[in-house]
Amino acid sequence: MEQRFINIGDARVAYLEEGSGEPVLLLHGCPFGSFVWRDVIPALASGYRCLAPDLLGLGDTETGPDADWSLRAQAAMVVGFLEALGIERAHVVGHDHGGAIAQLLAAEHPQRIGCLVLCNVEAYDNWPSREEKPFLVAAQTPVIGRLVLWLWSRRPVLRSSLIRGAAVCDRSALSDELLDRYIAANLGDARRRAKTRRFLSGQMSRTNQRTTLEVLDGLRRFDRPTLLLWGADDPHFGPQWARRLREDIPGFRRLESISGAGHLVMVERPDRFAQAVARFLSDPGSPREVATVREATCCVVGAGPAGAMLALLLARQHIPVVLLEAHADFDRDFRGDSIHPAILEVLDQLGLADALLELPHRKIRSASLPTNPPLSLDFDELRSRFPFMTLMAQQHLLEFLTQQAAQYPAFTLITNAAVRELILADGQVHGVRYRSAGGLHEVRAALTVGADGRSSTVRREADLPAVTYGSAIDVLWMRLPRRPSDPEGIMSGAAHGLLILAVDRGDRWQLGLTIPKGDFPRIRAAGLEPLRAAIASAVPLLADRVGELADWRQVAMLSVRADRLTRWYRPGLLLIGDAAHVMSPAAGNGINYAVADAVAAATILAPHLKRGTVTSQHLAAVQRRRDWPTRITQFAVARAQNRLLAAISRGRPGPPAPIRLALRVSFLRRQALRMAAYGLRPER
Ligand SMILES: Cc1cc2nc3c(=O)[nH]c(=O)nc-3n(C[C@H](O)[C@H](O)[C@H](O)COP(=O)(O)OP(=O)(O)OC[C@H]3O[C@@H](n4cnc5c(N)ncnc54)[C@H](O)[C@@H]3O)c2cc1C
């Protein structure tokens, strides 16, 4: 690859050039150099003329001692560079600081750009990043700054600084060769280090920083094809910035995330990077056309228990609500069939409980714990109109809720509608985009509610902070036939270190086997026979049919996890149910908490939705109301799971002695039953 020089004004600009064809201008970031493109250029050069200049102040580009190195000066240099080479228009690929220059070009010299590719760029007010600031401050400190840069010029120190600065995910990408190029470009001698220090001081200049906000007007008019190509695991400028840019660039065509790649995505995954750029340049695709736009007061994403209940409650109050569901119908993966008395009581208040109970279901009136002597919990002690746990296929519950909602003109259900993106503007969520057979569609709403479950797209798109609870267990799911003569309800037992729960689902038993976390490969390696033997010995009734378990494909492994958002909302958006707090399936209470969230959200928000005055304070009120019950429950369930696991491994499943004793006291037993039936802070 050839390094060349060209005079642009007072600057002598160094650049790499290779290949022929349409020109592709590659703009590097801070404080790097054209060397970062060295592994990308060969892959692009077969079809394109690649040009990668060193920015003013970096690498081998030389300027006068007081030359302007601001973003605006860099953009002027780039325009001069193209002119000097006789290039009217080039495809522009910008990374980090180079991406900020590319935005400036797009805003102020759009005619110069063929296609635009932005990757992990400085944009808006996101720079310098939090991770970068300590480096910048250290570099600017008198005396110490010089020492810091000198230390960076030592390969091991530079490597560890880049690792600490989270430049890459894969440390092996920081090869000796790359580091040597870095050092040669920016740190090799006192003069280069002084240049680099001065360049870094520009990162702290408010005037310079404001440029990426000033470009917004122009950027919002830029309609040339634009690819956002992002290292997905970049703590500096993560994918949330790509999502924001997507909304601001009319020419936006695609967002491609490269997972497992950090800030220096082109260094870490050069082949993947070059392929994505080449693919885009050869076929940028047509502008995204939104087939339909629908307006609603509230858009609910996900017709699970939380979303379906919320939509029903809002529609009943004549609040226009659109419910979007990714699946074609409600016959989904098994997600539990339990309907707690708390849910029936809510439906009863709406006059719907009796109608629901006309659908096929089973009532569990008591549960026996695997203790010696056996301990039975009797729901009759609840003093509720519904002293039982209902087992009903979740499909029936969801169909019922949405059919009830459909009686109100304010309600619209759209199935086969997989939500992909939030519509964002000025930091506010204005609805969602979803994909269905007819293409891309928008629902614009004053409030968007993410109720899309444990793998929530809305949560991911909203970048809300979450904490995860470790779990000591995983669950294996499988089915065995259920005979008409079998007992109804739930059976449980433990054997061979496994706790087994069998849930009556009409013509089959849904089996959940609690196993120590990460143990599935070992269990699988041991073969199906020990698994069949464990089931037969834990639940003897199933001994005559465990032979039907003939293939590991009949066994699904669910990695049990629980997490919760520390903030459930942002302006225009609220998350509820599993999308806000994944509940462990082991506790069998996630549906109850999801419905309770929906009831609380409807109660608090409906008056404001009617008046069109929903604010973040109202959304915060929903979180305040529901946060602590879910937190405490998640904590208690995690503790119980760990204890249960220990007890099973000791061959003594069931609650510990103090709890067994407490459950023999009728008042305490009733409280335990109330917890099981209603959860903490039931909503009405
Ligand atoms: C295997 C298993 C067994 C369980 N057993 C029980 C049990 O016995 N009792 C119990 O109370 N809890 C149980 N749970 C937990 C319970 O399923 C959840 O806590 C509960 O379903 C959460 O309800 P939700 O409405 O928040 O989310 P979900 O029920 O997950 O519903 C989310 C909905 O959003 C839709 N969706 C997802 N992404 C999109 C998108 N991008 N666009 C549009 N729609 C989308 C999904 O298709 C789904 O319909 C179990 C969970 C699992 C995984």
JSON list of C-alpha atoms and ligand atoms in Angstrom, two decimals, residues 301-308 324-327 329-330 332 334-338 340 394 398 417-420 434 451-458 475 477 503 558 576-579 581-595, ligand 1:
[
{"chain": "A", "resi": 301, "resn": "VAL", "atom": "CA", "xyz": [-45.87, -3.62, 21.97]},
{"chain": "A", "resi": 302, "resn": "GLY", "atom": "CA", "xyz": [-46.45, -7.30, 22.77]},
{"chain": "A", "resi": 303, "resn": "ALA", "atom": "CA", "xyz": [-49.74, -9.06, 23.38]},
{"chain": "A", "resi": 304, "resn": "GLY", "atom": "CA", "xyz": [-48.63, -11.17, 26.31]},
{"chain": "A", "resi": 305, "resn": "PRO", "atom": "CA", "xyz": [-50.48, -10.98, 29.63]},
{"chain": "A", "resi": 306, "resn": "ALA", "atom": "CA", "xyz": [-49.12, -7.48, 30.38]},
{"chain": "A", "resi": 307, "resn": "GLY", "atom": "CA", "xyz": [-49.78, -5.94, 26.97]},
{"chain": "A", "resi": 308, "resn": "ALA", "atom": "CA", "xyz": [-53.16, -7.58, 26.39]},
{"chain": "A", "resi": 324, "resn": "LEU", "atom": "CA", "xyz": [-48.81, -4.94, 18.22]},
{"chain": "A", "resi": 325, "resn": "GLU", "atom": "CA", "xyz": [-47.97, -8.63, 18.39]},
{"chain": "A", "resi": 326, "resn": "ALA", "atom": "CA", "xyz": [-45.08, -10.26, 16.55]},
{"chain": "A", "resi": 327, "resn": "HIS", "atom": "CA", "xyz": [-46.81, -13.62, 16.25]},
{"chain": "A", "resi": 329, "resn": "ASP", "atom": "CA", "xyz": [-51.76, -15.82, 16.87]},
{"chain": "A", "resi": 330, "resn": "PHE", "atom": "CA", "xyz": [-51.53, -16.56, 20.58]},
{"chain": "A", "resi": 332, "resn": "ARG", "atom": "CA", "xyz": [-46.97, -19.37, 21.53]},
{"chain": "A", "resi": 334, "resn": "PHE", "atom": "CA", "xyz": [-45.09, -22.51, 26.67]},
{"chain": "A", "resi": 335, "resn": "ARG", "atom": "CA", "xyz": [-44.86, -19.57, 29.05]},
{"chain": "A", "resi": 336, "resn": "GLY", "atom": "CA", "xyz": [-46.87, -20.96, 31.94]},
{"chain": "A", "resi": 337, "resn": "ASP", "atom": "CA", "xyz": [-50.59, -21.52, 32.17]},
{"chain": "A", "resi": 338, "resn": "SER", "atom": "CA", "xyz": [-51.27, -20.25, 35.65]},
{"chain": "A", "resi": 340, "resn": "HIS", "atom": "CA", "xyz": [-53.68, -16.47, 39.94]},
{"chain": "A", "resi": 394, "resn": "GLN", "atom": "CA", "xyz": [-52.25, -19.03, 27.95]},
{"chain": "A", "resi": 398, "resn": "LEU", "atom": "CA", "xyz": [-54.79, -13.91, 25.64]},
{"chain": "A", "resi": 417, "resn": "ALA", "atom": "CA", "xyz": [-46.23, -7.05, 13.56]},
{"chain": "A", "resi": 418, "resn": "ALA", "atom": "CA", "xyz": [-42.67, -7.41, 14.77]},
{"chain": "A", "resi": 419, "resn": "VAL", "atom": "CA", "xyz": [-41.53, -4.11, 16.21]},
{"chain": "A", "resi": 420, "resn": "ARG", "atom": "CA", "xyz": [-38.03, -3.21, 15.08]},
{"chain": "A", "resi": 434, "resn": "TYR", "atom": "CA", "xyz": [-42.74, -2.57, 12.83]},
{"chain": "A", "resi": 451, "resn": "ALA", "atom": "CA", "xyz": [-44.64, -5.24, 26.99]},
{"chain": "A", "resi": 452, "resn": "ASP", "atom": "CA", "xyz": [-42.66, -7.48, 24.69]},
{"chain": "A", "resi": 453, "resn": "GLY", "atom": "CA", "xyz": [-41.34, -9.89, 27.24]},
{"chain": "A", "resi": 454, "resn": "ARG", "atom": "CA", "xyz": [-38.02, -11.28, 28.34]},
{"chain": "A", "resi": 455, "resn": "SER", "atom": "CA", "xyz": [-36.15, -10.58, 25.07]},
{"chain": "A", "resi": 456, "resn": "SER", "atom": "CA", "xyz": [-37.68, -7.14, 24.66]},
{"chain": "A", "resi": 457, "resn": "THR", "atom": "CA", "xyz": [-36.75, -5.28, 21.49]},
{"chain": "A", "resi": 458, "resn": "VAL", "atom": "CA", "xyz": [-38.18, -2.11, 22.97]},
{"chain": "A", "resi": 475, "resn": "VAL", "atom": "CA", "xyz": [-34.93, -25.60, 33.65]},
{"chain": "A", "resi": 477, "resn": "TRP", "atom": "CA", "xyz": [-38.85, -28.48, 29.50]},
{"chain": "A", "resi": 503, "resn": "VAL", "atom": "CA", "xyz": [-48.28, -29.40, 34.88]},
{"chain": "A", "resi": 558, "resn": "LEU", "atom": "CA", "xyz": [-34.34, -22.61, 29.45]},
{"chain": "A", "resi": 576, "resn": "ILE", "atom": "CA", "xyz": [-43.90, -3.23, 31.94]},
{"chain": "A", "resi": 577, "resn": "GLY", "atom": "CA", "xyz": [-44.03, -6.97, 32.61]},
{"chain": "A", "resi": 578, "resn": "ASP", "atom": "CA", "xyz": [-41.04, -9.12, 31.75]},
{"chain": "A", "resi": 579, "resn": "ALA", "atom": "CA", "xyz": [-39.73, -6.35, 29.50]},
{"chain": "A", "resi": 581, "resn": "HIS", "atom": "CA", "xyz": [-38.27, -7.18, 35.00]},
{"chain": "A", "resi": 582, "resn": "VAL", "atom": "CA", "xyz": [-37.74, -10.73, 33.81]},
{"chain": "A", "resi": 583, "resn": "MET", "atom": "CA", "xyz": [-39.27, -13.02, 36.41]},
{"chain": "A", "resi": 584, "resn": "SER", "atom": "CA", "xyz": [-37.81, -16.46, 36.94]},
{"chain": "A", "resi": 585, "resn": "PRO", "atom": "CA", "xyz": [-40.13, -19.09, 35.48]},
{"chain": "A", "resi": 586, "resn": "ALA", "atom": "CA", "xyz": [-39.31, -21.28, 38.46]},
{"chain": "A", "resi": 587, "resn": "ALA", "atom": "CA", "xyz": [-41.51, -19.18, 40.75]},
{"chain": "A", "resi": 588, "resn": "GLY", "atom": "CA", "xyz": [-44.56, -19.36, 38.47]},
{"chain": "A", "resi": 589, "resn": "ASN", "atom": "CA", "xyz": [-45.61, -15.80, 39.28]},
{"chain": "A", "resi": 590, "resn": "GLY", "atom": "CA", "xyz": [-44.43, -13.78, 36.26]},
{"chain": "A", "resi": 591, "resn": "ILE", "atom": "CA", "xyz": [-47.89, -13.64, 34.70]},
{"chain": "A", "resi": 592, "resn": "ASN", "atom": "CA", "xyz": [-49.37, -12.29, 37.91]},
{"chain": "A", "resi": 593, "resn": "TYR", "atom": "CA", "xyz": [-46.76, -9.53, 38.17]},
{"chain": "A", "resi": 594, "resn": "ALA", "atom": "CA", "xyz": [-47.09, -8.68, 34.48]},
{"chain": "A", "resi": 595, "resn": "VAL", "atom": "CA", "xyz": [-50.84, -8.24, 34.84]},
{"chain": "B", "resi": 1, "resn": "LIG", "atom": "C1", "xyz": [-40.84, -21.58, 30.07]},
{"chain": "B", "resi": 1, "resn": "LIG", "atom": "C2", "xyz": [-41.52, -20.60, 30.96]},
{"chain": "B", "resi": 1, "resn": "LIG", "atom": "C3", "xyz": [-42.48, -21.02, 31.86]},
{"chain": "B", "resi": 1, "resn": "LIG", "atom": "C4", "xyz": [-43.12, -20.11, 32.68]},
{"chain": "B", "resi": 1, "resn": "LIG", "atom": "N1", "xyz": [-44.08, -20.52, 33.55]},
{"chain": "B", "resi": 1, "resn": "LIG", "atom": "C5", "xyz": [-44.77, -19.62, 34.27]},
{"chain": "B", "resi": 1, "resn": "LIG", "atom": "C6", "xyz": [-45.87, -20.00, 35.10]},
{"chain": "B", "resi": 1, "resn": "LIG", "atom": "O1", "xyz": [-46.19, -21.18, 35.20]},
{"chain": "B", "resi": 1, "resn": "LIG", "atom": "N2", "xyz": [-46.54, -19.03, 35.76]},
{"chain": "B", "resi": 1, "resn": "LIG", "atom": "C7", "xyz": [-46.20, -17.72, 35.66]},
{"chain": "B", "resi": 1, "resn": "LIG", "atom": "O2", "xyz": [-46.85, -16.87, 36.28]},
{"chain": "B", "resi": 1, "resn": "LIG", "atom": "N3", "xyz": [-45.16, -17.33, 34.90]},
{"chain": "B", "resi": 1, "resn": "LIG", "atom": "C8", "xyz": [-44.46, -18.24, 34.20]},
{"chain": "B", "resi": 1, "resn": "LIG", "atom": "N4", "xyz": [-43.42, -17.83, 33.41]},
{"chain": "B", "resi": 1, "resn": "LIG", "atom": "C9", "xyz": [-43.08, -16.41, 33.35]},
{"chain": "B", "resi": 1, "resn": "LIG", "atom": "C10", "xyz": [-44.13, -15.71, 32.49]},
{"chain": "B", "resi": 1, "resn": "LIG", "atom": "O3", "xyz": [-44.25, -16.37, 31.26]},
{"chain": "B", "resi": 1, "resn": "LIG", "atom": "C11", "xyz": [-43.75, -14.27, 32.23]},
{"chain": "B", "resi": 1, "resn": "LIG", "atom": "O4", "xyz": [-43.35, -13.64, 33.42]},
{"chain": "B", "resi": 1, "resn": "LIG", "atom": "C12", "xyz": [-44.95, -13.53, 31.64]},
{"chain": "B", "resi": 1, "resn": "LIG", "atom": "O5", "xyz": [-45.38, -14.17, 30.46]},
{"chain": "B", "resi": 1, "resn": "LIG", "atom": "C13", "xyz": [-44.60, -12.11, 31.33]},
{"chain": "B", "resi": 1, "resn": "LIG", "atom": "O6", "xyz": [-45.65, -11.54, 30.61]},
{"chain": "B", "resi": 1, "resn": "LIG", "atom": "P1", "xyz": [-45.38, -10.35, 29.60]},
{"chain": "B", "resi": 1, "resn": "LIG", "atom": "O7", "xyz": [-46.69, -9.98, 29.03]},
{"chain": "B", "resi": 1, "resn": "LIG", "atom": "O8", "xyz": [-44.58, -9.32, 30.27]},
{"chain": "B", "resi": 1, "resn": "LIG", "atom": "O9", "xyz": [-44.42, -10.98, 28.48]},
{"chain": "B", "resi": 1, "resn": "LIG", "atom": "P2", "xyz": [-44.64, -12.21, 27.51]},
{"chain": "B", "resi": 1, "resn": "LIG", "atom": "O10", "xyz": [-45.63, -13.16, 28.06]},
{"chain": "B", "resi": 1, "resn": "LIG", "atom": "O11", "xyz": [-43.31, -12.74, 27.20]},
{"chain": "B", "resi": 1, "resn": "LIG", "atom": "O12", "xyz": [-45.30, -11.56, 26.23]},
{"chain": "B", "resi": 1, "resn": "LIG", "atom": "C14", "xyz": [-44.56, -10.76, 25.36]},
{"chain": "B", "resi": 1, "resn": "LIG", "atom": "C15", "xyz": [-45.28, -10.70, 24.03]},
{"chain": "B", "resi": 1, "resn": "LIG", "atom": "O13", "xyz": [-44.59, -9.78, 23.19]},
{"chain": "B", "resi": 1, "resn": "LIG", "atom": "C16", "xyz": [-44.45, -10.34, 21.90]},
{"chain": "B", "resi": 1, "resn": "LIG", "atom": "N5", "xyz": [-43.28, -9.73, 21.29]},
{"chain": "B", "resi": 1, "resn": "LIG", "atom": "C17", "xyz": [-41.98, -9.96, 21.58]},
{"chain": "B", "resi": 1, "resn": "LIG", "atom": "N6", "xyz": [-41.19, -9.18, 20.82]},
{"chain": "B", "resi": 1, "resn": "LIG", "atom": "C18", "xyz": [-42.01, -8.44, 20.04]},
{"chain": "B", "resi": 1, "resn": "LIG", "atom": "C19", "xyz": [-41.79, -7.44, 19.05]},
{"chain": "B", "resi": 1, "resn": "LIG", "atom": "N7", "xyz": [-40.56, -7.06, 18.72]},
{"chain": "B", "resi": 1, "resn": "LIG", "atom": "N8", "xyz": [-42.85, -6.89, 18.43]},
{"chain": "B", "resi": 1, "resn": "LIG", "atom": "C20", "xyz": [-44.11, -7.26, 18.76]},
{"chain": "B", "resi": 1, "resn": "LIG", "atom": "N9", "xyz": [-44.38, -8.21, 19.70]},
{"chain": "B", "resi": 1, "resn": "LIG", "atom": "C21", "xyz": [-43.34, -8.78, 20.34]},
{"chain": "B", "resi": 1, "resn": "LIG", "atom": "C22", "xyz": [-44.30, -11.82, 22.16]},
{"chain": "B", "resi": 1, "resn": "LIG", "atom": "O14", "xyz": [-44.63, -12.57, 21.00]},
{"chain": "B", "resi": 1, "resn": "LIG", "atom": "C23", "xyz": [-45.28, -12.03, 23.29]},
{"chain": "B", "resi": 1, "resn": "LIG", "atom": "O15", "xyz": [-46.56, -12.29, 22.81]},
{"chain": "B", "resi": 1, "resn": "LIG", "atom": "C24", "xyz": [-42.77, -18.74, 32.60]},
{"chain": "B", "resi": 1, "resn": "LIG", "atom": "C25", "xyz": [-41.78, -18.32, 31.71]},
{"chain": "B", "resi": 1, "resn": "LIG", "atom": "C26", "xyz": [-41.16, -19.23, 30.90]},
{"chain": "B", "resi": 1, "resn": "LIG", "atom": "C27", "xyz": [-40.09, -18.75, 29.96]}
]
